Coordinates of C-alpha atoms in Angstrom, one line a residue:
Chain A
M1 CA -67.7 25.5 -26.7
E2 CA -65.5 24.9 -29.7
F3 CA -68.5 25.4 -32.1
E4 CA -69.7 28.5 -30.1
L5 CA -66.2 30.1 -30.3
I6 CA -66.0 29.5 -34.1
H7 CA -69.5 30.9 -34.5
R8 CA -68.8 33.9 -32.3
Y9 CA -65.4 35.0 -33.6
L10 CA -64.5 33.2 -36.8
R11 CA -67.7 32.9 -38.8
R12 CA -67.5 36.3 -40.4
L13 CA -66.9 37.2 -44.1
D14 CA -67.5 33.6 -45.4
S15 CA -69.2 34.5 -48.6
G16 CA -68.2 36.2 -51.8
A17 CA -67.9 35.7 -55.6
G18 CA -67.6 32.1 -56.4
I19 CA -68.0 30.8 -52.8
I20 CA -70.7 28.2 -53.1
L21 CA -70.5 27.0 -49.4
G22 CA -68.4 28.6 -46.6
V23 CA -67.8 27.6 -43.0
G24 CA -69.9 24.8 -41.4
D25 CA -69.8 21.7 -43.6
D26 CA -67.2 19.0 -44.1
C27 CA -65.6 21.0 -46.9
A28 CA -66.0 24.5 -48.4
L29 CA -67.1 24.6 -52.0
I30 CA -65.8 27.1 -54.6
A31 CA -66.7 27.6 -58.2
P32 CA -63.3 28.3 -60.0
P33 CA -63.4 31.3 -62.4
P34 CA -63.2 29.7 -65.9
G35 CA -59.8 29.7 -67.6
R36 CA -57.7 30.6 -64.6
W37 CA -55.2 28.6 -62.6
L38 CA -55.6 28.1 -58.8
A39 CA -52.6 29.3 -56.7
V40 CA -52.3 27.9 -53.2
S41 CA -49.9 28.4 -50.3
L42 CA -49.9 27.1 -46.7
D43 CA -47.9 28.7 -44.0
T44 CA -47.8 28.0 -40.2
L45 CA -46.9 30.6 -37.6
V46 CA -45.8 29.2 -34.2
S47 CA -45.8 31.2 -31.0
G48 CA -42.2 31.8 -29.8
V49 CA -40.8 30.9 -33.2
H50 CA -42.5 33.2 -35.8
F51 CA -43.7 35.8 -33.3
A52 CA -42.8 36.6 -29.7
E53 CA -45.1 35.2 -27.0
H54 CA -46.4 38.6 -26.0
T55 CA -47.2 39.8 -29.5
P56 CA -50.6 41.6 -29.4
A57 CA -53.3 39.2 -30.6
Y58 CA -54.3 41.7 -33.3
A59 CA -50.8 41.6 -34.8
V60 CA -50.8 37.8 -34.8
G61 CA -54.1 37.7 -36.7
W62 CA -53.0 40.3 -39.2
K63 CA -49.6 38.9 -39.8
A64 CA -50.8 35.3 -40.1
L65 CA -52.9 36.3 -43.1
A66 CA -50.4 38.9 -44.4
V67 CA -47.5 36.5 -44.8
N68 CA -49.7 34.1 -46.7
L69 CA -51.1 36.8 -49.0
S70 CA -47.5 37.8 -49.6
D71 CA -47.0 34.4 -51.3
L72 CA -49.9 35.1 -53.6
A73 CA -48.4 38.5 -54.3
A74 CA -45.1 36.9 -55.2
M75 CA -46.9 34.7 -57.8
G76 CA -48.8 37.7 -59.3
A77 CA -52.1 36.1 -58.2
E78 CA -55.4 37.7 -57.3
P79 CA -56.6 36.6 -53.8
G80 CA -59.6 34.3 -53.7
F81 CA -60.3 33.0 -50.2
F82 CA -58.5 31.4 -47.3
T83 CA -58.8 28.7 -44.6
L84 CA -57.6 28.8 -41.0
G85 CA -56.3 26.2 -38.7
L86 CA -56.0 27.7 -35.2
T87 CA -54.5 25.9 -32.2
L88 CA -55.1 27.6 -28.9
P89 CA -53.9 26.5 -25.4
E90 CA -57.2 27.6 -23.8
A91 CA -60.5 29.2 -24.8
D92 CA -59.2 32.7 -24.1
E93 CA -61.9 34.9 -25.6
G94 CA -60.0 38.2 -25.1
W95 CA -57.2 36.8 -27.2
L96 CA -59.5 35.3 -29.8
S97 CA -61.4 38.5 -30.1
G98 CA -58.2 40.5 -30.7
F99 CA -56.9 37.9 -33.1
A100 CA -60.1 38.0 -35.1
E101 CA -60.0 41.8 -35.3
G102 CA -56.5 41.8 -36.8
L103 CA -57.3 38.9 -39.1
F104 CA -60.5 40.3 -40.5
A105 CA -59.2 43.9 -40.7
L106 CA -56.9 42.7 -43.5
A107 CA -59.3 40.1 -44.9
E108 CA -62.1 42.6 -45.3
R109 CA -59.8 45.3 -46.8
E110 CA -58.6 42.8 -49.4
R111 CA -62.0 41.1 -49.7
V112 CA -60.7 37.6 -49.0
P113 CA -63.4 35.4 -47.4
L114 CA -62.6 32.8 -44.7
V115 CA -64.3 29.7 -46.0
G116 CA -63.4 27.1 -43.4
G117 CA -60.9 25.5 -41.1
D118 CA -60.4 24.1 -37.7
L119 CA -60.1 25.3 -34.1
T120 CA -58.3 22.9 -31.8
R121 CA -56.6 22.9 -28.4
G122 CA -52.8 22.9 -28.3
P123 CA -49.7 25.1 -28.2
L124 CA -50.5 28.5 -29.9
A125 CA -50.1 28.2 -33.7
I126 CA -51.8 29.4 -36.8
S127 CA -51.9 27.7 -40.1
I128 CA -53.4 29.6 -43.0
E129 CA -53.9 28.4 -46.6
V130 CA -54.5 31.2 -49.1
H131 CA -56.0 30.5 -52.5
G132 CA -55.8 32.8 -55.5
W133 CA -56.2 32.9 -59.2
V134 CA -53.7 33.6 -62.0
T135 CA -54.0 33.9 -65.7
P136 CA -52.2 30.9 -67.3
G137 CA -48.7 31.9 -68.5
K138 CA -48.7 35.2 -66.6
E139 CA -47.8 33.8 -63.2
L140 CA -44.6 35.0 -61.6
R141 CA -42.3 32.1 -60.8
R142 CA -38.9 32.1 -59.1
R143 CA -37.5 30.6 -62.3
G144 CA -37.4 33.0 -65.3
A145 CA -34.8 35.6 -64.5
Q146 CA -32.4 36.3 -67.4
P147 CA -29.0 37.8 -67.6
G148 CA -29.4 41.6 -68.0
D149 CA -32.6 41.7 -66.0
V150 CA -32.9 44.5 -63.4
L151 CA -33.4 43.3 -59.8
A152 CA -35.8 45.5 -57.8
L153 CA -37.6 45.6 -54.5
T154 CA -41.2 46.8 -53.8
G155 CA -40.1 48.4 -50.5
P156 CA -37.5 48.7 -47.8
V157 CA -35.8 45.7 -46.1
G158 CA -34.4 45.3 -42.6
A159 CA -37.1 47.3 -40.6
A160 CA -38.9 44.3 -39.3
G161 CA -35.6 42.8 -38.1
L162 CA -34.5 46.1 -36.4
A163 CA -37.9 46.3 -34.6
L164 CA -37.4 42.7 -33.4
R165 CA -33.9 43.3 -32.2
R166 CA -35.0 46.3 -30.2
L167 CA -37.9 44.4 -28.7
Q168 CA -35.6 41.6 -27.7
A169 CA -33.2 44.1 -26.2
G170 CA -36.1 45.4 -24.0
V171 CA -36.3 48.8 -25.8
S172 CA -39.8 50.1 -25.0
A173 CA -39.9 53.2 -27.3
I174 CA -40.0 51.7 -30.8
P175 CA -41.3 54.1 -33.5
P176 CA -44.8 52.9 -34.5
G177 CA -43.8 52.8 -38.1
L178 CA -40.9 50.5 -37.4
R179 CA -43.0 48.3 -35.1
A180 CA -45.7 48.0 -37.8
R181 CA -43.2 46.6 -40.2
L182 CA -42.7 43.7 -37.8
D183 CA -46.3 43.2 -36.5
C184 CA -48.5 44.2 -39.5
P185 CA -46.6 43.7 -42.7
E186 CA -48.2 44.7 -46.0
P187 CA -48.6 42.0 -48.6
R188 CA -47.6 43.6 -52.0
L189 CA -50.7 42.3 -53.8
R190 CA -51.2 45.2 -56.2
Q191 CA -47.6 45.3 -57.3
G192 CA -47.6 41.5 -57.7
Q193 CA -50.7 41.6 -59.9
A194 CA -49.4 44.5 -61.9
L195 CA -46.2 42.7 -62.6
A196 CA -47.9 39.4 -63.7
G197 CA -46.9 38.8 -67.3
R198 CA -44.5 41.7 -67.1
A199 CA -41.7 40.7 -64.7
H200 CA -39.5 37.6 -65.5
A201 CA -39.4 36.2 -61.9
A202 CA -40.4 37.1 -58.4
I203 CA -40.1 35.9 -54.7
D204 CA -41.2 37.4 -51.4
V205 CA -38.7 38.3 -48.8
S206 CA -39.5 36.2 -45.7
D207 CA -36.1 34.8 -44.8
G208 CA -33.9 37.8 -45.7
V209 CA -33.2 39.3 -49.1
A210 CA -29.8 37.6 -49.5
Q211 CA -31.3 34.1 -49.0
D212 CA -34.6 34.7 -50.9
L213 CA -32.8 36.3 -53.8
G214 CA -30.5 33.3 -53.8
H215 CA -33.5 31.0 -54.3
L216 CA -34.7 33.1 -57.2
L217 CA -31.3 33.1 -58.9
R218 CA -30.7 29.4 -58.4
A219 CA -34.1 28.5 -59.7
S220 CA -33.3 30.6 -62.8
G221 CA -29.8 29.3 -63.2
V222 CA -28.2 32.7 -63.1
G223 CA -26.3 35.0 -60.7
A224 CA -26.4 38.7 -59.8
R225 CA -24.3 41.8 -59.0
C226 CA -26.1 44.0 -56.4
E227 CA -25.3 47.3 -54.9
L228 CA -25.8 47.6 -51.1
G229 CA -26.0 51.4 -51.4
R230 CA -29.1 51.1 -53.6
L231 CA -31.1 48.8 -51.3
P232 CA -34.2 50.7 -50.1
L233 CA -33.9 51.1 -46.3
A234 CA -36.1 52.7 -43.6
P235 CA -34.3 55.7 -42.0
E236 CA -33.7 53.8 -38.7
V237 CA -32.1 50.9 -40.7
A238 CA -30.0 53.3 -42.7
A239 CA -28.8 54.9 -39.4
H240 CA -28.0 51.5 -37.9
V241 CA -25.9 50.5 -41.0
A242 CA -24.1 53.8 -41.0
A243 CA -23.3 53.5 -37.3
T244 CA -22.2 49.8 -37.4
G245 CA -21.1 49.1 -41.0
D246 CA -23.1 45.9 -40.5
W247 CA -25.4 45.0 -43.4
S248 CA -26.8 41.8 -41.9
L249 CA -29.9 43.5 -40.9
P250 CA -31.2 44.5 -44.3
L251 CA -29.7 41.4 -46.0
A252 CA -30.6 38.6 -43.6
A253 CA -33.0 39.5 -40.9
G254 CA -36.1 38.6 -42.9
D255 CA -39.8 39.1 -42.1
D256 CA -40.0 42.1 -44.6
Y257 CA -42.5 40.6 -47.0
E258 CA -41.4 42.8 -49.8
L259 CA -41.1 41.3 -53.3
V260 CA -37.8 40.9 -55.1
V261 CA -38.5 40.9 -58.9
A262 CA -36.4 40.4 -62.0
L263 CA -37.5 43.0 -64.6
P264 CA -36.7 43.0 -68.3
A265 CA -34.0 45.6 -69.0
L266 CA -36.1 47.3 -71.6
T267 CA -39.1 48.0 -69.4
A268 CA -37.5 48.1 -65.9
A269 CA -37.3 51.9 -65.6
E270 CA -40.9 52.3 -66.6
L271 CA -42.1 49.5 -64.2
C272 CA -40.1 50.9 -61.3
A273 CA -41.6 54.4 -61.8
E274 CA -45.2 53.0 -62.3
L275 CA -45.1 50.8 -59.2
G276 CA -42.7 52.5 -56.9
L277 CA -40.0 49.8 -57.1
T278 CA -36.3 50.4 -56.3
A279 CA -33.7 48.8 -58.5
F280 CA -30.7 47.5 -56.7
G281 CA -28.9 45.1 -59.0
E282 CA -28.5 43.2 -62.3
V283 CA -28.8 39.6 -63.2
T284 CA -25.6 38.0 -64.5
A285 CA -25.1 34.8 -66.5
A286 CA -22.4 33.6 -64.0
P287 CA -23.9 32.1 -60.8
G288 CA -23.4 33.5 -57.3
V289 CA -24.2 37.0 -56.0
A290 CA -21.7 39.8 -55.6
W291 CA -22.8 42.4 -53.1
I292 CA -20.9 45.7 -53.7
A293 CA -20.5 48.0 -50.8
P294 CA -20.8 51.8 -51.3
D295 CA -17.0 52.0 -51.2
G296 CA -16.8 49.7 -54.2
R297 CA -15.5 46.7 -52.4
E298 CA -17.3 43.4 -52.3
Y299 CA -19.2 42.7 -49.1
R300 CA -19.6 39.0 -48.0
P301 CA -22.7 38.4 -45.9
D302 CA -22.0 36.4 -42.8
R303 CA -25.2 34.3 -42.7
G304 CA -27.6 33.3 -45.3
G305 CA -30.9 34.0 -43.6
F306 CA -33.3 32.3 -41.3
D307 CA -33.1 28.5 -41.1
H308 CA -35.6 26.7 -38.7
F309 CA -33.3 23.7 -38.3
A310 CA -29.9 25.4 -38.3
P311 CA -27.4 23.3 -36.2
Chain B
M1 CA -31.2 22.2 -43.3
E2 CA -34.9 23.0 -43.5
F3 CA -34.7 22.9 -47.3
E4 CA -32.6 19.7 -47.3
L5 CA -35.2 18.0 -45.1
I6 CA -38.1 19.0 -47.3
H7 CA -36.1 17.8 -50.3
R8 CA -35.1 14.5 -48.8
Y9 CA -38.4 13.5 -47.2
L10 CA -41.3 15.5 -48.5
R11 CA -40.6 16.3 -52.1
R12 CA -42.2 13.2 -53.5
L13 CA -45.3 12.7 -55.6
D14 CA -45.7 16.4 -56.4
S15 CA -46.9 16.1 -59.9
G16 CA -50.1 14.7 -61.5
A17 CA -53.1 15.6 -63.7
G18 CA -53.7 19.3 -63.6
I19 CA -50.7 20.1 -61.3
I20 CA -48.9 22.9 -63.2
L21 CA -46.3 23.6 -60.4
G22 CA -45.7 21.6 -57.3
V23 CA -43.3 22.0 -54.3
G24 CA -40.7 24.7 -54.5
D25 CA -42.1 28.1 -55.4
D26 CA -44.1 30.7 -53.5
C27 CA -47.4 29.0 -54.5
A28 CA -48.4 25.7 -56.1
L29 CA -50.4 26.1 -59.3
I30 CA -53.3 23.9 -60.4
A31 CA -55.4 23.9 -63.5
P32 CA -59.0 23.2 -62.3
P33 CA -60.9 20.6 -64.3
P34 CA -63.6 22.6 -66.3
G35 CA -67.1 22.6 -64.9
R36 CA -66.4 21.3 -61.5
W37 CA -66.4 22.8 -58.0
L38 CA -63.3 22.9 -55.8
A39 CA -63.8 21.3 -52.3
V40 CA -61.3 22.2 -49.6
S41 CA -60.9 21.2 -46.0
L42 CA -58.1 22.1 -43.5
D43 CA -57.5 20.0 -40.3
T44 CA -54.8 20.2 -37.7
L45 CA -53.5 17.3 -35.6
V46 CA -51.7 18.2 -32.4
S47 CA -49.4 15.8 -30.5
G48 CA -50.9 14.9 -27.2
V49 CA -54.4 16.1 -28.3
H50 CA -55.3 14.3 -31.5
F51 CA -52.8 11.5 -31.1
A52 CA -50.8 10.1 -28.1
E53 CA -47.2 11.3 -27.8
H54 CA -45.7 7.9 -28.6
T55 CA -47.8 7.2 -31.6
P56 CA -45.6 5.6 -34.3
A57 CA -44.6 8.3 -36.8
Y58 CA -46.0 6.1 -39.7
A59 CA -49.4 6.2 -38.1
V60 CA -49.2 10.0 -37.5
G61 CA -48.4 10.5 -41.2
W62 CA -51.2 8.2 -42.4
K63 CA -53.8 9.5 -40.1
A64 CA -53.1 13.2 -40.7
L65 CA -53.9 12.7 -44.4
A66 CA -56.7 10.1 -43.8
V67 CA -58.8 12.4 -41.5
N68 CA -58.6 15.1 -44.2
L69 CA -59.5 12.8 -47.1
S70 CA -62.4 11.7 -44.9
D71 CA -63.8 15.2 -45.2
L72 CA -63.6 15.0 -49.0
A73 CA -65.4 11.6 -48.8
A74 CA -68.1 13.1 -46.7
M75 CA -68.7 15.7 -49.5
G76 CA -68.7 13.1 -52.3
A77 CA -65.6 14.7 -53.7
E78 CA -62.8 13.2 -55.8
P79 CA -59.4 13.9 -54.2
G80 CA -57.2 16.3 -56.2
F81 CA -54.1 17.2 -54.2
F82 CA -53.0 18.4 -50.7
T83 CA -50.6 20.7 -48.9
L84 CA -48.8 20.1 -45.6
G85 CA -47.8 22.3 -42.7
L86 CA -45.5 20.3 -40.5
T87 CA -44.2 21.7 -37.2
L88 CA -41.4 19.7 -35.6
P89 CA -39.6 20.2 -32.3
E90 CA -36.3 19.1 -33.8
A91 CA -34.9 17.8 -37.1
D92 CA -35.5 14.2 -36.1
E93 CA -34.8 12.3 -39.4
G94 CA -35.9 9.0 -38.0
W95 CA -39.3 10.4 -37.1
L96 CA -39.6 12.4 -40.3
S97 CA -38.8 9.3 -42.4
G98 CA -41.5 7.2 -40.7
F99 CA -44.0 10.1 -41.0
A100 CA -43.3 10.4 -44.7
E101 CA -43.7 6.6 -45.2
G102 CA -47.1 6.6 -43.6
L103 CA -48.2 9.8 -45.4
F104 CA -47.1 8.8 -48.8
A105 CA -48.4 5.2 -48.4
L106 CA -51.9 6.6 -48.4
A107 CA -51.2 9.5 -50.8
E108 CA -49.7 7.2 -53.4
R109 CA -52.5 4.6 -53.0
E110 CA -55.1 7.3 -53.6
R111 CA -53.0 9.2 -56.1
V112 CA -53.2 12.5 -54.3
P113 CA -50.1 14.6 -54.9
L114 CA -48.5 16.8 -52.2
V115 CA -48.0 20.2 -54.0
G116 CA -46.6 22.4 -51.3
G117 CA -46.5 23.5 -47.7
D118 CA -44.3 24.5 -44.9
L119 CA -41.8 22.9 -42.5
T120 CA -41.2 24.8 -39.3
R121 CA -39.8 24.3 -35.8
G122 CA -42.2 24.1 -32.9
P123 CA -44.4 21.7 -30.9
L124 CA -45.3 18.7 -33.0
A125 CA -48.4 19.4 -35.1
I126 CA -49.6 18.6 -38.6
S127 CA -51.9 20.8 -40.7
I128 CA -53.1 19.4 -43.9
E129 CA -55.4 20.9 -46.5
V130 CA -57.0 18.6 -49.0
H131 CA -58.4 19.8 -52.2
G132 CA -60.9 17.8 -54.3
W133 CA -63.5 18.2 -57.1
V134 CA -67.2 17.7 -57.2
T135 CA -69.8 17.9 -59.9
P136 CA -72.0 20.9 -59.2
G137 CA -75.3 19.9 -57.6
K138 CA -74.0 16.4 -56.7
E139 CA -72.1 17.3 -53.6
L140 CA -73.1 15.7 -50.3
R141 CA -73.9 18.4 -47.7
R142 CA -74.9 18.1 -44.1
R143 CA -78.1 19.8 -45.0
G144 CA -80.6 17.8 -47.1
A145 CA -81.8 14.9 -45.0
Q146 CA -85.6 14.5 -45.3
P147 CA -88.2 12.8 -43.1
G148 CA -88.4 9.2 -44.1
D149 CA -84.8 9.0 -45.2
V150 CA -82.8 6.0 -44.0
L151 CA -79.7 6.7 -41.9
A152 CA -76.8 4.4 -42.6
L153 CA -73.1 4.0 -41.8
T154 CA -70.2 2.9 -44.1
G155 CA -68.6 0.8 -41.3
P156 CA -68.4 0.1 -37.6
V157 CA -68.1 2.7 -34.9
G158 CA -66.4 2.6 -31.5
A159 CA -63.3 0.5 -32.4
A160 CA -60.9 3.5 -32.5
G161 CA -62.2 4.6 -29.1
L162 CA -61.8 1.1 -27.6
A163 CA -58.2 0.9 -28.9
L164 CA -57.5 4.3 -27.4
R165 CA -59.0 3.3 -24.0
R166 CA -56.9 0.1 -23.9
L167 CA -53.7 2.0 -24.9
Q168 CA -54.4 4.6 -22.1
A169 CA -55.0 1.7 -19.6
G170 CA -51.5 0.3 -20.5
V171 CA -52.8 -2.8 -22.2
S172 CA -50.1 -4.0 -24.5
A173 CA -51.8 -6.8 -26.5
I174 CA -54.3 -4.9 -28.6
P175 CA -55.6 -6.8 -31.7
P176 CA -53.9 -5.3 -34.8
G177 CA -57.2 -4.8 -36.5
L178 CA -58.5 -2.8 -33.6
R179 CA -55.3 -0.8 -33.3
A180 CA -55.4 0.0 -37.1
R181 CA -58.8 1.6 -36.6
L182 CA -57.2 4.1 -34.3
D183 CA -53.9 4.6 -36.1
C184 CA -54.6 4.2 -39.7
P185 CA -58.3 4.9 -40.4
E186 CA -59.7 4.4 -43.9
P187 CA -61.2 7.4 -45.6
R188 CA -64.4 6.2 -47.3
L189 CA -63.6 7.9 -50.6
R190 CA -65.2 5.3 -52.9
Q191 CA -68.5 5.2 -51.0
G192 CA -68.6 9.0 -50.8
Q193 CA -68.1 9.4 -54.5
A194 CA -70.6 6.6 -55.3
L195 CA -73.2 8.4 -53.1
A196 CA -72.7 11.8 -54.7
G197 CA -76.0 12.8 -56.3
R198 CA -77.7 9.8 -54.7
A199 CA -77.7 10.4 -50.9
H200 CA -79.5 13.4 -49.4
A201 CA -76.9 14.3 -46.8
A202 CA -73.6 13.1 -45.3
I203 CA -71.1 13.8 -42.6
D204 CA -68.0 11.9 -41.4
V205 CA -67.8 10.6 -37.9
S206 CA -64.8 12.3 -36.2
D207 CA -66.3 13.4 -32.9
G208 CA -68.7 10.4 -32.3
V209 CA -71.8 9.3 -34.2
A210 CA -74.2 10.9 -31.7
Q211 CA -72.6 14.4 -32.1
D212 CA -71.9 14.2 -35.8
L213 CA -75.4 12.8 -36.6
G214 CA -76.7 15.7 -34.5
H215 CA -74.9 18.2 -36.8
L216 CA -76.4 16.6 -39.9
L217 CA -79.9 16.6 -38.4
R218 CA -79.7 20.2 -37.2
A219 CA -78.4 21.4 -40.5
S220 CA -81.3 19.6 -42.2
G221 CA -83.9 20.8 -39.7
V222 CA -85.0 17.3 -38.9
G223 CA -84.7 14.6 -36.2
A224 CA -84.2 10.8 -36.1
R225 CA -85.2 7.6 -34.5
C226 CA -82.2 5.2 -34.3
E227 CA -81.7 1.6 -33.1
L228 CA -78.6 0.9 -31.1
G229 CA -78.9 -2.8 -31.9
R230 CA -78.5 -2.0 -35.6
L231 CA -75.3 0.1 -35.2
P232 CA -72.4 -1.8 -36.9
L233 CA -69.8 -2.7 -34.3
A234 CA -66.5 -4.5 -34.3
P235 CA -66.6 -7.7 -32.3
E236 CA -64.5 -6.3 -29.5
V237 CA -66.8 -3.3 -29.2
A238 CA -69.9 -5.5 -29.3
A239 CA -68.4 -7.6 -26.5
H240 CA -67.6 -4.4 -24.5
V241 CA -71.2 -3.1 -24.8
A242 CA -72.6 -6.6 -23.9
A243 CA -70.4 -6.7 -20.8
T244 CA -71.0 -3.2 -19.6
G245 CA -74.3 -2.0 -21.1
D246 CA -72.5 1.2 -21.9
W247 CA -73.1 2.5 -25.3
S248 CA -70.9 5.6 -25.0
L249 CA -68.0 4.0 -26.8
P250 CA -69.8 3.5 -30.2
L251 CA -71.9 6.7 -29.7
A252 CA -69.4 9.2 -28.5
A253 CA -65.8 8.0 -28.6
G254 CA -65.1 9.4 -32.1
D255 CA -62.1 9.0 -34.4
D256 CA -64.0 6.4 -36.5
Y257 CA -64.0 8.3 -39.8
E258 CA -67.0 6.4 -41.2
L259 CA -69.7 8.3 -43.0
V260 CA -73.2 8.8 -41.7
V261 CA -75.5 9.2 -44.7
A262 CA -79.2 10.0 -45.2
L263 CA -80.5 7.8 -48.1
P264 CA -83.8 8.3 -50.0
A265 CA -86.2 5.6 -48.7
L266 CA -86.9 4.3 -52.2
T267 CA -83.3 3.5 -53.0
A268 CA -81.8 2.9 -49.5
A269 CA -81.8 -0.9 -49.6
E270 CA -80.2 -1.0 -53.0
L271 CA -77.5 1.6 -52.0
C272 CA -76.8 -0.3 -48.8
A273 CA -76.3 -3.6 -50.7
E274 CA -74.2 -2.0 -53.4
L275 CA -71.9 -0.1 -51.1
G276 CA -71.9 -2.3 -47.9
L277 CA -73.7 0.3 -45.8
T278 CA -75.6 -0.6 -42.6
A279 CA -78.9 1.1 -41.9
F280 CA -79.5 2.0 -38.3
G281 CA -82.3 4.6 -38.2
E282 CA -84.8 6.8 -39.9
V283 CA -85.1 10.5 -40.3
T284 CA -88.1 12.1 -38.6
A285 CA -89.8 15.5 -39.0
A286 CA -89.7 16.2 -35.3
P287 CA -86.3 17.4 -34.1
G288 CA -84.1 15.5 -31.6
V289 CA -82.7 12.0 -31.7
A290 CA -84.3 9.0 -30.0
W291 CA -81.8 6.2 -29.5
I292 CA -83.7 2.9 -28.9
A293 CA -81.9 0.2 -27.0
P294 CA -82.3 -3.5 -28.0
D295 CA -84.8 -3.9 -25.1
G296 CA -87.1 -1.3 -26.7
R297 CA -86.4 1.4 -24.1
E298 CA -84.9 4.8 -25.0
Y299 CA -81.2 5.2 -24.2
R300 CA -80.0 8.7 -23.3
P301 CA -76.3 9.2 -24.2
D302 CA -74.3 10.8 -21.3
R303 CA -72.1 13.0 -23.4
G304 CA -72.3 14.5 -26.8
G305 CA -68.9 13.7 -28.1
F306 CA -65.4 15.4 -28.1
D307 CA -65.2 19.1 -27.4
H308 CA -61.7 20.7 -27.5
F309 CA -62.8 23.4 -25.1
A310 CA -65.1 21.6 -22.8
P311 CA -65.1 23.3 -19.4

């Protein structure tokens, strides 16, 4: 049964450039492109923790791959291939079929083959490892931001969090564009690759821009001064902030999977124009982050972002 | 909390040859050794499915890495590094500390760095991806066994299954050697690497020798004639078979993590002597497996091995 299910739903798109051996042996085999570094990232999504129990299977499949590809994007890496560890409570073929549709919709669009993995019985969870390639010295690390750098985002923050809040409040009519930000995030692969060797540092926003920017700044040994009024926001998020004065949604809700990048001051304007980035702050030599509200006063975020083991 | 836990227990042994960047960025970065292929395998262990709920944390850590290294062994690959996705119901530092002890005891012995991963909240489960390197053309695939090849095992089968049966029956005095076969299996890395380019095919025994040998034979388009009396057995397993006449334990209980290999007839005796292998059968052109009992009659195994989604 286990092998039939793998064969029927998951053995698809398992070949491609450099893939010597895909699904079906003890290991997959890959011929690395000469002169490049391998980038790897493993992320696990657990039902009821990373996605609500009744999330459509399609969205679970898409998102599980998207959040991993987002890590490659944040490194400026080109996607190579991925592996999947899927744990299912029962052999629910309807669910598995929807999951595979979402997963392969993104995998096929980005031409990232699934080369192997594991299907087991247990509480619903998905582990994916993505593998990509970067040119040595051009990778985007968290460390590397310099005083004077411009901080920019590849897209709006807070929309995934707003969709989640509305879902949790039982709101049924959520605009599809807002819902898509939660269910089917877009990994910023093209921007990440275009910034490789050109940005000083990057991170993807999974736990909220306040927390993830903090990681980047601490790794770089610097601080920042940011303007809340320049943060890119979806219209619904802008309306929420205007109505409540509460910035925690764009700052700390997480799940956005945009990239925060530190750009050299000299080329920042050009890079923002070329790649559709929005500048929202500046790196400072002094540590810590000052968030300046539109009225000019400093805003202090309440919480730092998502922590799986917060007391 | 999440980051403190990772830092305290899991950020250890994250550097080594070729590791450009370990734990702590969006991806780990590795410089592949020139001219070799990358071998990858991802396996998930779920509490209550792959190991009993009260399994010591040390054993869970050891075994999670061991079963993955076993896949590299079965490919004839040299271990490179690994990633870890750990899902924990709560921040239980006692458990996490024991888990890390077991995990790193094996990782340090085999010099396999942990380069990255993910710690999340959820039902206890461990996903590990191992990465290794093989010389092109020398890898051990499942496909490749030829009629006339000698089938051999790297060590005894059935002991892990017997230990599990006794545990499940509430037996408290299990010989430590038998218990170790269940809790802390030994990946046969040295034998696998020594057989690279010299054996025709290999697989590791995770689901029982009958089922896993079946995978190897079907992938190779051949069959086999095997003698039960030549299967290597631990003394307790031999005693169990002698007392009951039931061969399902060594054939189908699984969890042994020995390698089944198909050796060229000409060099089989030499390879068995050099590497401590035990020959137990011969590859035939006709498909299917005949298991011959010590009395000369054919034995028909009842079940094929472990299936996560058996009806």
